[in-house]
C-alpha cells in the first residue's frame, strides 16, 4: 500500500493509473476509521481497480469553537485497517499544503446548504465542497463513495458534481449501525457511558417515526412532536433539528407523500450527532 503525503505525487500516481486504463475508486475521510468507513472501502474495492483512501481533517469545514483540534486521530490503526481492506494508496496531506498562505478559492452552493445542518453550521458545506473539489483534482477518481449518514453532504456533493460537470460517479453507502442501533461515527468516541445510552434516542426516534407512518400518520408535524418527546426525555440531550423534507431539494414537507427524509441532529453533552432515514408512506 502506497502512503502519499505530497499533492504532486498523488496526482502523478493517479495520472499513471488512468493512462494504464485503470478505474480509480476513492473514499475521502477524516480518519479514525470505523465499520462505516470499512463498508465504503468495500464498495470502492468492488468498483475500482485502484482504491484510494484519503485521511485529512479539513479545517475549512469546522467553525470557530467546533471540534477541529479535538477530532480523534489514529493514523497507525487507520493504515492497518486500510491495508486489510485492500486499499492501494492512502493520501495523507497536511493542512499547510492543502491551504497555502495565499489560499483564496472556495466552492459554495446556493440552496442545499441552507437547510438541516447548514442552519447551525453555516460555513460547513462550503468547506466540504471546497475540500472535496480539491481532493477530486488531486486523486482524479472515476468513482467516489460517501456515507449516507451525512445525507446532506452527499446531496451537496452530487449537486456540485452535476453543476460543475465533474466526470465522477458519486455512490452513497448505507448507514452502518452499532448492534444497538447507534449510527457509526468517529464522534461517538467523545461520549461518556451515560451519553452513549442517551444517544440511542436518535435511532429510537427514527424507528418511532417509521412506525407512526406505517400506522397511517402522515402529518410531519405530528411525527416531529412525538419524536421530540422521546429525545427530550433522555439525559444530556439538546435537539438541533428534527426535519422531514424532500430527499432531493431538502425543503421541508408538511405531509408524508412519496419518500420523505427524516433527518435529525442532536447534541448529547457536547457531541453533536446526526442520523436519518427515508420514510415511505
Ligand atoms: O465525511 C467526511 O468525513 C468529510 O466531510 C469529507 C467528505 C472527508 C470532507 O472532509
mmCIF file of N, CA, C and O in Angstrom, residues 44-130:
data_model
loop_
_atom_site.group_PDB
_atom_site.id
_atom_site.type_symbol
_atom_site.label_atom_id
_atom_site.label_comp_id
_atom_site.label_asym_id
_atom_site.label_seq_id
_atom_site.Cartn_x
_atom_site.Cartn_y
_atom_site.Cartn_z
ATOM 1 N N UNK A 44 -15.852 0.555 -2.641
ATOM 2 C CA UNK A 44 -14.822 1.073 -3.550
ATOM 3 C C UNK A 44 -13.999 -0.057 -4.154
ATOM 4 O O UNK A 44 -13.665 -0.037 -5.351
ATOM 5 N N UNK A 45 -13.689 -1.039 -3.319
ATOM 6 C CA UNK A 45 -12.875 -2.184 -3.806
ATOM 7 C C UNK A 45 -13.595 -2.891 -4.949
ATOM 8 O O UNK A 45 -12.991 -3.324 -5.925
ATOM 9 N N UNK A 46 -14.942 -2.987 -4.806
ATOM 10 C CA UNK A 46 -15.731 -3.655 -5.849
ATOM 11 C C UNK A 46 -15.857 -2.819 -7.111
ATOM 12 O O UNK A 46 -16.171 -3.343 -8.173
ATOM 13 N N UNK A 47 -15.683 -1.520 -6.964
ATOM 14 C CA UNK A 47 -15.970 -0.630 -8.101
ATOM 15 C C UNK A 47 -14.736 -0.160 -8.852
ATOM 16 O O UNK A 47 -14.857 0.427 -9.918
ATOM 17 N N UNK A 48 -13.553 -0.339 -8.268
ATOM 18 C CA UNK A 48 -12.371 0.196 -8.940
ATOM 19 C C UNK A 48 -11.233 -0.809 -9.013
ATOM 20 O O UNK A 48 -11.192 -1.785 -8.271
ATOM 21 N N UNK A 49 -10.283 -0.548 -9.942
ATOM 22 C CA UNK A 49 -9.053 -1.362 -9.987
ATOM 23 C C UNK A 49 -8.079 -0.838 -8.954
ATOM 24 O O UNK A 49 -7.279 -1.572 -8.383
ATOM 25 N N UNK A 50 -8.140 0.484 -8.747
ATOM 26 C CA UNK A 50 -7.202 1.145 -7.841
ATOM 27 C C UNK A 50 -8.049 1.828 -6.768
ATOM 28 O O UNK A 50 -8.896 2.660 -7.086
ATOM 29 N N UNK A 51 -7.835 1.451 -5.506
ATOM 30 C CA UNK A 51 -8.667 2.004 -4.422
ATOM 31 C C UNK A 51 -7.843 2.981 -3.587
ATOM 32 O O UNK A 51 -6.802 2.610 -3.040
ATOM 33 N N UNK A 52 -8.327 4.213 -3.523
ATOM 34 C CA UNK A 52 -7.585 5.249 -2.794
ATOM 35 C C UNK A 52 -8.421 5.764 -1.636
ATOM 36 O O UNK A 52 -9.617 6.054 -1.778
ATOM 37 N N UNK A 53 -7.764 5.871 -0.490
ATOM 38 C CA UNK A 53 -8.386 6.421 0.720
ATOM 39 C C UNK A 53 -7.659 7.718 1.028
ATOM 40 O O UNK A 53 -6.431 7.775 0.929
ATOM 41 N N UNK A 54 -8.400 8.779 1.375
ATOM 42 C CA UNK A 54 -7.690 9.961 1.881
ATOM 43 C C UNK A 54 -8.070 10.158 3.341
ATOM 44 O O UNK A 54 -9.198 9.854 3.755
ATOM 45 N N UNK A 55 -7.110 10.632 4.099
ATOM 46 C CA UNK A 55 -7.325 10.964 5.513
ATOM 47 C C UNK A 55 -6.849 12.396 5.681
ATOM 48 O O UNK A 55 -5.656 12.692 5.536
ATOM 49 N N UNK A 56 -7.799 13.283 5.924
ATOM 50 C CA UNK A 56 -7.449 14.698 6.098
ATOM 51 C C UNK A 56 -8.544 15.365 6.929
ATOM 52 O O UNK A 56 -9.707 15.381 6.518
ATOM 53 N N UNK A 57 -8.169 15.862 8.085
ATOM 54 C CA UNK A 57 -9.142 16.577 8.922
ATOM 55 C C UNK A 57 -9.159 18.015 8.400
ATOM 56 O O UNK A 57 -8.235 18.789 8.637
ATOM 57 N N UNK A 58 -10.208 18.300 7.658
ATOM 58 C CA UNK A 58 -10.253 19.522 6.847
ATOM 59 C C UNK A 58 -10.650 20.751 7.681
ATOM 60 O O UNK A 58 -11.815 20.880 8.074
ATOM 61 N N UNK A 59 -9.721 21.669 7.917
ATOM 62 C CA UNK A 59 -10.041 22.794 8.822
ATOM 63 C C UNK A 59 -11.160 23.687 8.310
ATOM 64 O O UNK A 59 -11.893 24.252 9.109
ATOM 65 N N UNK A 60 -11.354 23.792 6.982
ATOM 66 C CA UNK A 60 -12.342 24.764 6.484
ATOM 67 C C UNK A 60 -13.791 24.325 6.706
ATOM 68 O O UNK A 60 -14.697 25.120 6.499
ATOM 69 N N UNK A 61 -14.004 23.073 7.115
ATOM 70 C CA UNK A 61 -15.384 22.675 7.371
ATOM 71 C C UNK A 61 -15.747 22.751 8.853
ATOM 72 O O UNK A 61 -16.854 22.392 9.246
ATOM 73 N N UNK A 62 -14.803 23.206 9.669
ATOM 74 C CA UNK A 62 -15.058 23.405 11.103
ATOM 75 C C UNK A 62 -15.141 24.910 11.351
ATOM 76 O O UNK A 62 -14.282 25.672 10.875
ATOM 77 N N UNK A 63 -16.150 25.320 12.116
ATOM 78 C CA UNK A 63 -16.229 26.739 12.500
ATOM 79 C C UNK A 63 -15.457 26.929 13.807
ATOM 80 O O UNK A 63 -15.127 25.951 14.484
ATOM 81 N N UNK A 64 -15.160 28.189 14.128
ATOM 82 C CA UNK A 64 -14.547 28.525 15.426
ATOM 83 C C UNK A 64 -15.360 27.866 16.532
ATOM 84 O O UNK A 64 -16.588 27.912 16.485
ATOM 85 N N UNK A 65 -14.684 27.253 17.493
ATOM 86 C CA UNK A 65 -15.406 26.681 18.625
ATOM 87 C C UNK A 65 -15.876 25.261 18.376
ATOM 88 O O UNK A 65 -16.389 24.614 19.284
ATOM 89 N N UNK A 66 -15.767 24.752 17.142
ATOM 90 C CA UNK A 66 -16.117 23.349 16.890
ATOM 91 C C UNK A 66 -14.893 22.475 17.226
ATOM 92 O O UNK A 66 -13.884 22.973 17.702
ATOM 93 N N UNK A 67 -15.014 21.152 16.928
ATOM 94 C CA UNK A 67 -14.046 20.201 17.472
ATOM 95 C C UNK A 67 -12.841 19.900 16.576
ATOM 96 O O UNK A 67 -12.280 18.797 16.649
ATOM 97 N N UNK A 68 -12.386 20.893 15.776
ATOM 98 C CA UNK A 68 -11.233 20.643 14.893
ATOM 99 C C UNK A 68 -10.029 20.087 15.667
ATOM 100 O O UNK A 68 -9.452 19.067 15.292
ATOM 101 N N UNK A 69 -9.654 20.757 16.763
ATOM 102 C CA UNK A 69 -8.444 20.329 17.485
ATOM 103 C C UNK A 69 -8.648 19.022 18.232
ATOM 104 O O UNK A 69 -7.706 18.267 18.441
ATOM 105 N N UNK A 70 -9.902 18.777 18.646
ATOM 106 C CA UNK A 70 -10.177 17.574 19.444
ATOM 107 C C UNK A 70 -10.491 16.367 18.558
ATOM 108 O O UNK A 70 -10.613 15.257 19.060
ATOM 109 N N UNK A 71 -10.617 16.576 17.242
ATOM 110 C CA UNK A 71 -11.093 15.492 16.378
ATOM 111 C C UNK A 71 -10.202 14.254 16.564
ATOM 112 O O UNK A 71 -8.979 14.344 16.480
ATOM 113 N N UNK A 72 -10.821 13.089 16.852
ATOM 114 C CA UNK A 72 -9.997 11.920 17.191
ATOM 115 C C UNK A 72 -9.104 11.466 16.030
ATOM 116 O O UNK A 72 -9.508 11.531 14.869
ATOM 117 N N UNK A 73 -7.897 11.020 16.394
ATOM 118 C CA UNK A 73 -6.933 10.585 15.367
ATOM 119 C C UNK A 73 -6.361 9.221 15.729
ATOM 120 O O UNK A 73 -6.176 8.933 16.918
ATOM 121 N N UNK A 74 -6.051 8.419 14.737
ATOM 122 C CA UNK A 74 -5.427 7.102 14.992
ATOM 123 C C UNK A 74 -4.786 6.638 13.693
ATOM 124 O O UNK A 74 -5.179 5.619 13.135
ATOM 125 N N UNK A 75 -3.799 7.394 13.237
ATOM 126 C CA UNK A 75 -3.233 7.131 11.904
ATOM 127 C C UNK A 75 -2.708 5.698 11.751
ATOM 128 O O UNK A 75 -3.036 5.017 10.771
ATOM 129 N N UNK A 76 -1.939 5.235 12.744
ATOM 130 C CA UNK A 76 -1.348 3.888 12.602
ATOM 131 C C UNK A 76 -2.438 2.832 12.463
ATOM 132 O O UNK A 76 -2.361 1.947 11.613
ATOM 133 N N UNK A 77 -3.440 2.950 13.331
ATOM 134 C CA UNK A 77 -4.548 1.997 13.298
ATOM 135 C C UNK A 77 -5.292 2.100 11.952
ATOM 136 O O UNK A 77 -5.622 1.103 11.316
ATOM 137 N N UNK A 78 -5.524 3.341 11.505
ATOM 138 C CA UNK A 78 -6.231 3.550 10.228
ATOM 139 C C UNK A 78 -5.475 2.894 9.072
ATOM 140 O O UNK A 78 -6.075 2.275 8.191
ATOM 141 N N UNK A 79 -4.145 3.027 9.085
ATOM 142 C CA UNK A 79 -3.354 2.458 7.984
ATOM 143 C C UNK A 79 -3.464 0.931 7.982
ATOM 144 O O UNK A 79 -3.583 0.306 6.923
ATOM 145 N N UNK A 80 -3.467 0.342 9.174
ATOM 146 C CA UNK A 80 -3.624 -1.124 9.300
ATOM 147 C C UNK A 80 -4.970 -1.562 8.732
ATOM 148 O O UNK A 80 -5.064 -2.531 7.962
ATOM 149 N N UNK A 81 -6.019 -0.830 9.089
ATOM 150 C CA UNK A 81 -7.369 -1.190 8.616
ATOM 151 C C UNK A 81 -7.466 -1.021 7.098
ATOM 152 O O UNK A 81 -8.067 -1.853 6.408
ATOM 153 N N UNK A 82 -6.840 0.052 6.606
ATOM 154 C CA UNK A 82 -6.880 0.312 5.155
ATOM 155 C C UNK A 82 -6.212 -0.835 4.401
ATOM 156 O O UNK A 82 -6.735 -1.332 3.388
ATOM 157 N N UNK A 83 -5.076 -1.256 4.915
ATOM 158 C CA UNK A 83 -4.332 -2.347 4.262
ATOM 159 C C UNK A 83 -5.189 -3.610 4.225
ATOM 160 O O UNK A 83 -5.275 -4.289 3.195
ATOM 161 N N UNK A 84 -5.831 -3.895 5.348
ATOM 162 C CA UNK A 84 -6.695 -5.089 5.436
ATOM 163 C C UNK A 84 -7.828 -5.041 4.423
ATOM 164 O O UNK A 84 -8.281 -6.058 3.918
ATOM 165 N N UNK A 85 -8.323 -3.842 4.169
ATOM 166 C CA UNK A 85 -9.461 -3.668 3.255
ATOM 167 C C UNK A 85 -9.008 -3.641 1.794
ATOM 168 O O UNK A 85 -9.803 -3.455 0.890
ATOM 169 N N UNK A 86 -7.693 -3.776 1.566
ATOM 170 C CA UNK A 86 -7.202 -3.838 0.181
ATOM 171 C C UNK A 86 -7.020 -2.479 -0.467
ATOM 172 O O UNK A 86 -7.057 -2.360 -1.694
ATOM 173 N N UNK A 87 -6.831 -1.429 0.356
ATOM 174 C CA UNK A 87 -6.581 -0.095 -0.199
ATOM 175 C C UNK A 87 -5.219 -0.104 -0.918
ATOM 176 O O UNK A 87 -4.248 -0.670 -0.413
ATOM 177 N N UNK A 88 -5.152 0.538 -2.086
ATOM 178 C CA UNK A 88 -3.890 0.578 -2.835
ATOM 179 C C UNK A 88 -3.028 1.765 -2.445
ATOM 180 O O UNK A 88 -1.805 1.692 -2.484
ATOM 181 N N UNK A 89 -3.688 2.885 -2.126
ATOM 182 C CA UNK A 89 -2.906 4.073 -1.744
ATOM 183 C C UNK A 89 -3.695 4.907 -0.747
ATOM 184 O O UNK A 89 -4.919 5.025 -0.852
ATOM 185 N N UNK A 90 -2.967 5.466 0.221
ATOM 186 C CA UNK A 90 -3.583 6.385 1.189
ATOM 187 C C UNK A 90 -2.977 7.756 0.946
ATOM 188 O O UNK A 90 -1.754 7.909 0.915
ATOM 189 N N UNK A 91 -3.841 8.740 0.766
ATOM 190 C CA UNK A 91 -3.380 10.118 0.594
ATOM 191 C C UNK A 91 -3.555 10.845 1.919
ATOM 192 O O UNK A 91 -4.654 10.924 2.464
ATOM 193 N N UNK A 92 -2.446 11.346 2.445
ATOM 194 C CA UNK A 92 -2.390 11.922 3.798
ATOM 195 C C UNK A 92 -1.732 13.303 3.746
ATOM 196 O O UNK A 92 -0.582 13.446 4.162
ATOM 197 N N UNK A 93 -2.409 14.291 3.232
ATOM 198 C CA UNK A 93 -1.745 15.609 3.120
ATOM 199 C C UNK A 93 -1.775 16.355 4.449
ATOM 200 O O UNK A 93 -2.511 15.962 5.349
ATOM 201 N N UNK A 94 -0.992 17.428 4.567
ATOM 202 C CA UNK A 94 -1.159 18.275 5.754
ATOM 203 C C UNK A 94 -1.863 19.570 5.350
ATOM 204 O O UNK A 94 -1.980 19.904 4.166
ATOM 205 N N UNK A 95 -2.344 20.282 6.369
ATOM 206 C CA UNK A 95 -3.199 21.446 6.111
ATOM 207 C C UNK A 95 -2.419 22.561 5.399
ATOM 208 O O UNK A 95 -2.959 23.257 4.543
ATOM 209 N N UNK A 96 -1.133 22.693 5.720
ATOM 210 C CA UNK A 96 -0.335 23.774 5.126
ATOM 211 C C UNK A 96 -0.230 23.588 3.613
ATOM 212 O O UNK A 96 -0.197 24.550 2.847
ATOM 213 N N UNK A 97 -0.197 22.311 3.201
ATOM 214 C CA UNK A 97 -0.094 22.027 1.777
ATOM 215 C C UNK A 97 -1.448 22.227 1.074
ATOM 216 O O UNK A 97 -1.513 22.743 -0.043
ATOM 217 N N UNK A 98 -2.512 21.816 1.756
ATOM 218 C CA UNK A 98 -3.852 21.915 1.146
ATOM 219 C C UNK A 98 -4.321 23.365 1.069
ATOM 220 O O UNK A 98 -5.012 23.750 0.134
ATOM 221 N N UNK A 99 -3.970 24.146 2.095
ATOM 222 C CA UNK A 99 -4.383 25.556 2.117
ATOM 223 C C UNK A 99 -3.146 26.417 2.356
ATOM 224 O O UNK A 99 -2.766 26.683 3.510
ATOM 225 N N UNK A 100 -2.502 26.817 1.258
ATOM 226 C CA UNK A 100 -1.294 27.643 1.359
ATOM 227 C C UNK A 100 -1.626 29.020 1.919
ATOM 228 O O UNK A 100 -2.796 29.382 2.066
ATOM 229 N N UNK A 101 -0.586 29.788 2.193
ATOM 230 C CA UNK A 101 -0.769 31.094 2.844
ATOM 231 C C UNK A 101 -1.690 32.030 2.071
ATOM 232 O O UNK A 101 -2.442 32.794 2.640
ATOM 233 N N UNK A 102 -1.601 31.965 0.757
ATOM 234 C CA UNK A 102 -2.386 32.893 -0.063
ATOM 235 C C UNK A 102 -3.675 32.243 -0.585
ATOM 236 O O UNK A 102 -4.231 32.650 -1.601
ATOM 237 N N UNK A 103 -4.165 31.227 0.130
ATOM 238 C CA UNK A 103 -5.340 30.486 -0.342
ATOM 239 C C UNK A 103 -6.573 31.387 -0.406
ATOM 240 O O UNK A 103 -6.852 32.112 0.542
ATOM 241 N N UNK A 104 -7.343 31.344 -1.509
ATOM 242 C CA UNK A 104 -8.493 32.257 -1.592
ATOM 243 C C UNK A 104 -9.675 31.741 -2.416
ATOM 244 O O UNK A 104 -10.593 32.513 -2.721
ATOM 245 N N UNK A 105 -9.666 30.451 -2.755
ATOM 246 C CA UNK A 105 -10.756 29.951 -3.604
ATOM 247 C C UNK A 105 -11.644 28.955 -2.854
ATOM 248 O O UNK A 105 -11.137 28.001 -2.251
ATOM 249 N N UNK A 106 -12.960 29.179 -2.906
ATOM 250 C CA UNK A 106 -13.920 28.292 -2.226
ATOM 251 C C UNK A 106 -15.048 27.914 -3.175
ATOM 252 O O UNK A 106 -15.386 28.669 -4.080
ATOM 253 N N UNK A 107 -15.634 26.757 -2.912
ATOM 254 C CA UNK A 107 -16.786 26.305 -3.697
ATOM 255 C C UNK A 107 -18.007 26.371 -2.778
ATOM 256 O O UNK A 107 -17.994 25.788 -1.690
ATOM 257 N N UNK A 108 -19.030 27.115 -3.192
ATOM 258 C CA UNK A 108 -20.222 27.138 -2.340
ATOM 259 C C UNK A 108 -21.482 26.989 -3.180
ATOM 260 O O UNK A 108 -21.541 27.459 -4.320
ATOM 261 N N UNK A 109 -22.465 26.313 -2.610
ATOM 262 C CA UNK A 109 -23.723 26.067 -3.306
ATOM 263 C C UNK A 109 -24.766 27.064 -2.812
ATOM 264 O O UNK A 109 -24.720 27.487 -1.658
ATOM 265 N N UNK A 110 -25.716 27.366 -3.691
ATOM 266 C CA UNK A 110 -26.687 28.418 -3.370
ATOM 267 C C UNK A 110 -27.790 27.953 -2.421
ATOM 268 O O UNK A 110 -28.223 28.716 -1.576
ATOM 269 N N UNK A 111 -28.298 26.697 -2.637
ATOM 270 C CA UNK A 111 -29.518 26.340 -1.895
ATOM 271 C C UNK A 111 -29.346 25.225 -0.864
ATOM 272 O O UNK A 111 -29.752 25.386 0.280
ATOM 273 N N UNK A 112 -28.769 24.095 -1.292
ATOM 274 C CA UNK A 112 -28.767 22.928 -0.394
ATOM 275 C C UNK A 112 -28.155 23.198 0.990
ATOM 276 O O UNK A 112 -28.625 22.652 1.980
ATOM 277 N N UNK A 113 -27.135 24.065 1.106
ATOM 278 C CA UNK A 113 -26.578 24.293 2.444
ATOM 279 C C UNK A 113 -27.472 25.143 3.358
ATOM 280 O O UNK A 113 -27.135 25.342 4.520
ATOM 281 N N UNK A 114 -28.598 25.630 2.828
ATOM 282 C CA UNK A 114 -29.447 26.476 3.675
ATOM 283 C C UNK A 114 -30.406 25.687 4.561
ATOM 284 O O UNK A 114 -31.232 26.273 5.248
ATOM 285 N N UNK A 115 -30.336 24.356 4.511
ATOM 286 C CA UNK A 115 -31.244 23.535 5.301
ATOM 287 C C UNK A 115 -30.457 22.725 6.332
ATOM 288 O O UNK A 115 -29.236 22.758 6.366
ATOM 289 N N UNK A 116 -31.183 21.968 7.143
ATOM 290 C CA UNK A 116 -30.646 20.949 8.067
ATOM 291 C C UNK A 116 -29.380 21.427 8.792
ATOM 292 O O UNK A 116 -29.396 22.456 9.473
ATOM 293 N N UNK A 117 -28.270 20.721 8.608
ATOM 294 C CA UNK A 117 -27.033 21.067 9.340
ATOM 295 C C UNK A 117 -26.511 22.453 8.977
ATOM 296 O O UNK A 117 -25.816 23.089 9.773
ATOM 297 N N UNK A 118 -26.823 22.910 7.773
ATOM 298 C CA UNK A 118 -26.317 24.205 7.316
ATOM 299 C C UNK A 118 -26.856 25.372 8.131
ATOM 300 O O UNK A 118 -26.269 26.457 8.135
ATOM 301 N N UNK A 119 -27.971 25.151 8.819
ATOM 302 C CA UNK A 119 -28.557 26.250 9.611
ATOM 303 C C UNK A 119 -27.676 26.553 10.830
ATOM 304 O O UNK A 119 -27.340 27.708 11.078
ATOM 305 N N UNK A 120 -27.263 25.501 11.541
ATOM 306 C CA UNK A 120 -26.393 25.770 12.704
ATOM 307 C C UNK A 120 -24.905 25.757 12.324
ATOM 308 O O UNK A 120 -24.061 26.175 13.115
ATOM 309 N N UNK A 121 -24.583 25.282 11.111
ATOM 310 C CA UNK A 121 -23.181 25.261 10.667
ATOM 311 C C UNK A 121 -23.090 25.960 9.298
ATOM 312 O O UNK A 121 -22.860 25.306 8.265
ATOM 313 N N UNK A 122 -23.267 27.281 9.288
ATOM 314 C CA UNK A 122 -23.435 27.993 8.005
ATOM 315 C C UNK A 122 -22.227 27.958 7.072
ATOM 316 O O UNK A 122 -22.390 28.193 5.876
ATOM 317 N N UNK A 123 -21.033 27.670 7.574
ATOM 318 C CA UNK A 123 -19.866 27.638 6.674
ATOM 319 C C UNK A 123 -19.400 26.198 6.381
ATOM 320 O O UNK A 123 -18.462 25.989 5.619
ATOM 321 N N UNK A 124 -20.072 25.232 7.004
ATOM 322 C CA UNK A 124 -19.607 23.845 6.914
ATOM 323 C C UNK A 124 -19.559 23.306 5.476
ATOM 324 O O UNK A 124 -18.539 22.755 5.042
ATOM 325 N N UNK A 125 -20.648 23.482 4.735
ATOM 326 C CA UNK A 125 -20.699 22.846 3.407
ATOM 327 C C UNK A 125 -19.805 23.543 2.383
ATOM 328 O O UNK A 125 -19.386 22.927 1.411
ATOM 329 N N UNK A 126 -19.521 24.807 2.621
ATOM 330 C CA UNK A 126 -18.538 25.487 1.778
ATOM 331 C C UNK A 126 -17.173 24.800 1.957
ATOM 332 O O UNK A 126 -16.448 24.543 0.988
ATOM 333 N N UNK A 127 -16.846 24.490 3.196
ATOM 334 C CA UNK A 127 -15.589 23.797 3.482
ATOM 335 C C UNK A 127 -15.563 22.405 2.878
ATOM 336 O O UNK A 127 -14.551 21.981 2.305
ATOM 337 N N UNK A 128 -16.698 21.694 2.989
ATOM 338 C CA UNK A 128 -16.767 20.331 2.449
ATOM 339 C C UNK A 128 -16.653 20.369 0.913
ATOM 340 O O UNK A 128 -15.852 19.640 0.323
ATOM 341 N N UNK A 129 -17.455 21.246 0.272
ATOM 342 C CA UNK A 129 -17.442 21.297 -1.198
ATOM 343 C C UNK A 129 -16.050 21.699 -1.696
ATOM 344 O O UNK A 129 -15.567 21.183 -2.713
ATOM 345 N N UNK A 130 -15.405 22.586 -0.978
ATOM 346 C CA UNK A 130 -14.068 23.034 -1.386
ATOM 347 C C UNK A 130 -13.056 21.895 -1.274
ATOM 348 O O UNK A 130 -12.321 21.612 -2.223
#
